[in-house]
């Protein structure tokens, strides 16, 4: 089952509740929350208080993508704020296994994200512990960037690694996905598709969601 996760990075921050409601009513499956600290990536976005406020306004799965240094300091805070899935970057910690256990210890689903230049083999010995792998198809930090084409092969390789271990975890792709390439991203093996600008930069958010879903399924 292919699921669409709308990234609120490209939503109107003065009208988050409105934009999320439109996306939710149009059939988006997950809400992807991009958390940036100005250190791990050169941009600053939102933190736990905003997640908490939005949690009260939406029934979507909250998929929190932490692009921050020292993620272990903030797992509890995001868990308490209402995250359902917490994804950390492999590049942001020396102790990935411990960090994954910390997320699971909070009763949340655990994901690990890989930057475009990070090889998938860093996950070989922890993938059994995971609920989701996130393959970044742009360098994290900003919405609206172009999809990096080497990601297709990386998605397929990751899918093979997951299958070879007999796992059924989610494989998410994030960055530069729109109606023109979602089909190939899905064919490569992804089942959770993040889209920010393709949804929220559109004049008609609802139509954009439907277009993405149709293009991803066909
Ligand atoms: C990039 C973020 C993405 C981004 C996706 O650092 O992790 O979630 O918002 O936006 P688009 O779909 O516009 O590439
Ligand atoms: Zn993201």
PDB file of N, CA, C and O and ligand atoms in Angstrom, residues 7-10 32-36 41 65 67 89 134 136-147 174-178 194-199 201, ligand 1:
ATOM      1  N   UNK A   7       4.700  17.019   3.485  1.00  0.00           N
ATOM      2  CA  UNK A   7       5.677  17.770   4.283  1.00  0.00           C
ATOM      3  C   UNK A   7       5.192  19.198   4.454  1.00  0.00           C
ATOM      4  O   UNK A   7       5.035  19.943   3.471  1.00  0.00           O
ATOM      5  N   UNK A   8       5.010  19.601   5.718  1.00  0.00           N
ATOM      6  CA  UNK A   8       4.469  20.948   5.957  1.00  0.00           C
ATOM      7  C   UNK A   8       5.518  22.048   5.786  1.00  0.00           C
ATOM      8  O   UNK A   8       5.199  23.217   5.923  1.00  0.00           O
ATOM      9  N   UNK A   9       6.739  21.652   5.422  1.00  0.00           N
ATOM     10  CA  UNK A   9       7.776  22.663   5.207  1.00  0.00           C
ATOM     11  C   UNK A   9       7.355  23.697   4.163  1.00  0.00           C
ATOM     12  O   UNK A   9       7.724  24.866   4.257  1.00  0.00           O
ATOM     13  N   UNK A  10       6.584  23.263   3.180  1.00  0.00           N
ATOM     14  CA  UNK A  10       6.156  24.192   2.133  1.00  0.00           C
ATOM     15  C   UNK A  10       4.736  24.720   2.363  1.00  0.00           C
ATOM     16  O   UNK A  10       4.192  25.420   1.507  1.00  0.00           O
ATOM     17  N   UNK A  32       4.209  14.837   7.482  1.00  0.00           N
ATOM     18  CA  UNK A  32       5.676  14.791   7.619  1.00  0.00           C
ATOM     19  C   UNK A  32       6.142  16.143   8.165  1.00  0.00           C
ATOM     20  O   UNK A  32       5.942  17.186   7.545  1.00  0.00           O
ATOM     21  N   UNK A  33       6.755  16.103   9.343  1.00  0.00           N
ATOM     22  CA  UNK A  33       7.165  17.346  10.019  1.00  0.00           C
ATOM     23  C   UNK A  33       8.694  17.447   9.968  1.00  0.00           C
ATOM     24  O   UNK A  33       9.406  16.629  10.560  1.00  0.00           O
ATOM     25  N   UNK A  34       9.191  18.436   9.260  1.00  0.00           N
ATOM     26  CA  UNK A  34      10.636  18.622   9.078  1.00  0.00           C
ATOM     27  C   UNK A  34      11.184  19.530  10.171  1.00  0.00           C
ATOM     28  O   UNK A  34      10.895  20.725  10.201  1.00  0.00           O
ATOM     29  N   UNK A  35      11.999  18.942  11.027  1.00  0.00           N
ATOM     30  CA  UNK A  35      12.575  19.682  12.157  1.00  0.00           C
ATOM     31  C   UNK A  35      14.048  19.971  11.851  1.00  0.00           C
ATOM     32  O   UNK A  35      14.843  19.041  11.661  1.00  0.00           O
ATOM     33  N   UNK A  36      14.401  21.241  11.786  1.00  0.00           N
ATOM     34  CA  UNK A  36      15.774  21.650  11.420  1.00  0.00           C
ATOM     35  C   UNK A  36      16.323  22.608  12.466  1.00  0.00           C
ATOM     36  O   UNK A  36      15.605  23.492  12.945  1.00  0.00           O
ATOM     37  N   UNK A  41      21.614  21.027   9.448  1.00  0.00           N
ATOM     38  CA  UNK A  41      21.282  21.579   8.116  1.00  0.00           C
ATOM     39  C   UNK A  41      21.229  23.104   8.223  1.00  0.00           C
ATOM     40  O   UNK A  41      20.965  23.641   9.308  1.00  0.00           O
ATOM     41  N   UNK A  65      10.612  14.124  11.170  1.00  0.00           N
ATOM     42  CA  UNK A  65      11.937  13.946  10.543  1.00  0.00           C
ATOM     43  C   UNK A  65      12.906  14.923  11.197  1.00  0.00           C
ATOM     44  O   UNK A  65      12.861  16.128  10.938  1.00  0.00           O
ATOM     45  N   UNK A  67      16.187  16.679  11.558  1.00  0.00           N
ATOM     46  CA  UNK A  67      17.456  17.055  10.912  1.00  0.00           C
ATOM     47  C   UNK A  67      18.194  17.949  11.896  1.00  0.00           C
ATOM     48  O   UNK A  67      18.325  19.166  11.704  1.00  0.00           O
ATOM     49  N   UNK A  89      18.766  11.046  11.662  1.00  0.00           N
ATOM     50  CA  UNK A  89      19.771  10.843  10.618  1.00  0.00           C
ATOM     51  C   UNK A  89      20.926   9.995  11.139  1.00  0.00           C
ATOM     52  O   UNK A  89      21.456  10.255  12.224  1.00  0.00           O
ATOM     53  N   UNK A 134      14.471   5.948   5.664  1.00  0.00           N
ATOM     54  CA  UNK A 134      14.196   7.121   4.819  1.00  0.00           C
ATOM     55  C   UNK A 134      15.407   7.391   3.934  1.00  0.00           C
ATOM     56  O   UNK A 134      16.498   7.705   4.428  1.00  0.00           O
ATOM     57  N   UNK A 136      16.980   9.928   1.535  1.00  0.00           N
ATOM     58  CA  UNK A 136      16.872  11.329   1.107  1.00  0.00           C
ATOM     59  C   UNK A 136      17.247  11.419  -0.375  1.00  0.00           C
ATOM     60  O   UNK A 136      18.309  10.955  -0.787  1.00  0.00           O
ATOM     61  N   UNK A 137      16.369  12.058  -1.134  1.00  0.00           N
ATOM     62  CA  UNK A 137      16.639  12.241  -2.561  1.00  0.00           C
ATOM     63  C   UNK A 137      16.976  13.704  -2.880  1.00  0.00           C
ATOM     64  O   UNK A 137      17.014  14.097  -4.047  1.00  0.00           O
ATOM     65  N   UNK A 138      17.196  14.483  -1.828  1.00  0.00           N
ATOM     66  CA  UNK A 138      17.823  15.822  -1.937  1.00  0.00           C
ATOM     67  C   UNK A 138      18.742  15.947  -0.724  1.00  0.00           C
ATOM     68  O   UNK A 138      18.616  15.185   0.235  1.00  0.00           O
ATOM     69  N   UNK A 139      19.645  16.900  -0.757  1.00  0.00           N
ATOM     70  CA  UNK A 139      20.407  17.208   0.455  1.00  0.00           C
ATOM     71  C   UNK A 139      19.473  17.963   1.390  1.00  0.00           C
ATOM     72  O   UNK A 139      18.879  18.976   1.000  1.00  0.00           O
ATOM     73  N   UNK A 140      19.299  17.469   2.626  1.00  0.00           N
ATOM     74  CA  UNK A 140      18.270  18.043   3.490  1.00  0.00           C
ATOM     75  C   UNK A 140      18.537  19.503   3.835  1.00  0.00           C
ATOM     76  O   UNK A 140      19.675  19.949   3.882  1.00  0.00           O
ATOM     77  N   UNK A 141      17.456  20.216   4.074  1.00  0.00           N
ATOM     78  CA  UNK A 141      17.563  21.623   4.485  1.00  0.00           C
ATOM     79  C   UNK A 141      16.491  22.506   3.887  1.00  0.00           C
ATOM     80  O   UNK A 141      16.080  23.486   4.512  1.00  0.00           O
ATOM     81  N   UNK A 142      16.028  22.138   2.705  1.00  0.00           N
ATOM     82  CA  UNK A 142      15.081  23.025   2.025  1.00  0.00           C
ATOM     83  C   UNK A 142      14.075  22.222   1.205  1.00  0.00           C
ATOM     84  O   UNK A 142      14.413  21.149   0.696  1.00  0.00           O
ATOM     85  N   UNK A 143      12.892  22.787   1.054  1.00  0.00           N
ATOM     86  CA  UNK A 143      11.902  22.214   0.158  1.00  0.00           C
ATOM     87  C   UNK A 143      12.171  22.704  -1.263  1.00  0.00           C
ATOM     88  O   UNK A 143      12.979  23.607  -1.485  1.00  0.00           O
ATOM     89  N   UNK A 144      11.506  22.084  -2.207  1.00  0.00           N
ATOM     90  CA  UNK A 144      11.552  22.574  -3.583  1.00  0.00           C
ATOM     91  C   UNK A 144      12.841  22.324  -4.341  1.00  0.00           C
ATOM     92  O   UNK A 144      13.104  22.967  -5.357  1.00  0.00           O
ATOM     93  N   UNK A 145      13.673  21.376  -3.884  1.00  0.00           N
ATOM     94  CA  UNK A 145      14.908  21.077  -4.604  1.00  0.00           C
ATOM     95  C   UNK A 145      14.671  19.960  -5.629  1.00  0.00           C
ATOM     96  O   UNK A 145      13.694  19.228  -5.568  1.00  0.00           O
ATOM     97  N   UNK A 146      15.659  19.835  -6.512  1.00  0.00           N
ATOM     98  CA  UNK A 146      15.535  18.846  -7.574  1.00  0.00           C
ATOM     99  C   UNK A 146      15.916  17.441  -7.082  1.00  0.00           C
ATOM    100  O   UNK A 146      16.893  17.288  -6.343  1.00  0.00           O
ATOM    101  N   UNK A 147      15.156  16.454  -7.480  1.00  0.00           N
ATOM    102  CA  UNK A 147      15.401  15.045  -7.143  1.00  0.00           C
ATOM    103  C   UNK A 147      16.771  14.617  -7.670  1.00  0.00           C
ATOM    104  O   UNK A 147      17.094  14.844  -8.842  1.00  0.00           O
ATOM    105  N   UNK A 174      12.209  11.017   0.326  1.00  0.00           N
ATOM    106  CA  UNK A 174      11.919  12.408   0.683  1.00  0.00           C
ATOM    107  C   UNK A 174      12.804  13.358  -0.122  1.00  0.00           C
ATOM    108  O   UNK A 174      14.032  13.299  -0.020  1.00  0.00           O
ATOM    109  N   UNK A 175      12.130  14.236  -0.891  1.00  0.00           N
ATOM    110  CA  UNK A 175      12.846  15.300  -1.572  1.00  0.00           C
ATOM    111  C   UNK A 175      12.694  15.265  -3.081  1.00  0.00           C
ATOM    112  O   UNK A 175      13.090  14.305  -3.732  1.00  0.00           O
ATOM    113  N   UNK A 176      12.073  16.317  -3.608  1.00  0.00           N
ATOM    114  CA  UNK A 176      11.992  16.465  -5.057  1.00  0.00           C
ATOM    115  C   UNK A 176      11.043  15.509  -5.750  1.00  0.00           C
ATOM    116  O   UNK A 176      11.180  15.263  -6.950  1.00  0.00           O
ATOM    117  N   UNK A 177      10.090  14.971  -4.994  1.00  0.00           N
ATOM    118  CA  UNK A 177       9.133  14.048  -5.626  1.00  0.00           C
ATOM    119  C   UNK A 177       7.864  14.811  -6.008  1.00  0.00           C
ATOM    120  O   UNK A 177       7.301  15.559  -5.206  1.00  0.00           O
ATOM    121  N   UNK A 178       7.437  14.609  -7.238  1.00  0.00           N
ATOM    122  CA  UNK A 178       6.220  15.250  -7.750  1.00  0.00           C
ATOM    123  C   UNK A 178       5.484  14.281  -8.644  1.00  0.00           C
ATOM    124  O   UNK A 178       5.883  13.116  -8.774  1.00  0.00           O
ATOM    125  N   UNK A 194       7.165  11.182   0.500  1.00  0.00           N
ATOM    126  CA  UNK A 194       7.044  12.528   1.070  1.00  0.00           C
ATOM    127  C   UNK A 194       6.933  13.523  -0.084  1.00  0.00           C
ATOM    128  O   UNK A 194       7.665  13.423  -1.065  1.00  0.00           O
ATOM    129  N   UNK A 195       6.033  14.475   0.082  1.00  0.00           N
ATOM    130  CA  UNK A 195       5.953  15.558  -0.908  1.00  0.00           C
ATOM    131  C   UNK A 195       5.601  16.850  -0.184  1.00  0.00           C
ATOM    132  O   UNK A 195       4.645  16.892   0.598  1.00  0.00           O
ATOM    133  N   UNK A 196       6.392  17.874  -0.414  1.00  0.00           N
ATOM    134  CA  UNK A 196       6.151  19.176   0.192  1.00  0.00           C
ATOM    135  C   UNK A 196       5.684  20.170  -0.845  1.00  0.00           C
ATOM    136  O   UNK A 196       4.490  20.480  -0.942  1.00  0.00           O
ATOM    137  N   UNK A 197       6.614  20.647  -1.657  1.00  0.00           N
ATOM    138  CA  UNK A 197       6.263  21.697  -2.620  1.00  0.00           C
ATOM    139  C   UNK A 197       5.241  21.218  -3.644  1.00  0.00           C
ATOM    140  O   UNK A 197       4.398  22.005  -4.090  1.00  0.00           O
ATOM    141  N   UNK A 198       5.290  19.934  -4.012  1.00  0.00           N
ATOM    142  CA  UNK A 198       4.329  19.443  -5.011  1.00  0.00           C
ATOM    143  C   UNK A 198       2.898  19.546  -4.488  1.00  0.00           C
ATOM    144  O   UNK A 198       1.946  19.626  -5.268  1.00  0.00           O
ATOM    145  N   UNK A 199       2.743  19.560  -3.170  1.00  0.00           N
ATOM    146  CA  UNK A 199       1.398  19.674  -2.588  1.00  0.00           C
ATOM    147  C   UNK A 199       1.107  21.115  -2.175  1.00  0.00           C
ATOM    148  O   UNK A 199       0.142  21.731  -2.637  1.00  0.00           O
ATOM    149  N   UNK A 201       2.787  24.048  -2.540  1.00  0.00           N
ATOM    150  CA  UNK A 201       3.027  25.204  -3.412  1.00  0.00           C
ATOM    151  C   UNK A 201       1.990  25.306  -4.516  1.00  0.00           C
ATOM    152  O   UNK A 201       2.038  26.215  -5.339  1.00  0.00           O
TER     153      UNK A 201
HETATM  154  C1  LIG B   1      14.133  18.460   3.004  1.00  0.00           C
HETATM  155  C2  LIG B   1      12.956  17.929   3.776  1.00  0.00           C
HETATM  156  C3  LIG B   1      11.853  17.463   2.902  1.00  0.00           C
HETATM  157  C4  LIG B   1      11.270  18.552   2.049  1.00  0.00           C
HETATM  158  C5  LIG B   1      10.537  17.957   0.918  1.00  0.00           C
HETATM  159  O1  LIG B   1      15.156  18.750   3.881  1.00  0.00           O
HETATM  160  O2  LIG B   1      13.334  16.838   4.581  1.00  0.00           O
HETATM  161  O3  LIG B   1      10.844  16.825   3.655  1.00  0.00           O
HETATM  162  O4  LIG B   1      10.394  19.379   2.742  1.00  0.00           O
HETATM  163  O5  LIG B   1      10.101  19.003   0.118  1.00  0.00           O
HETATM  164  P1  LIG B   1       9.943  18.829  -1.444  1.00  0.00           P
HETATM  165  O6  LIG B   1       8.884  17.788  -1.650  1.00  0.00           O
HETATM  166  O7  LIG B   1       9.528  20.184  -1.898  1.00  0.00           O
HETATM  167  O8  LIG B   1      11.275  18.409  -1.976  1.00  0.00           O
END
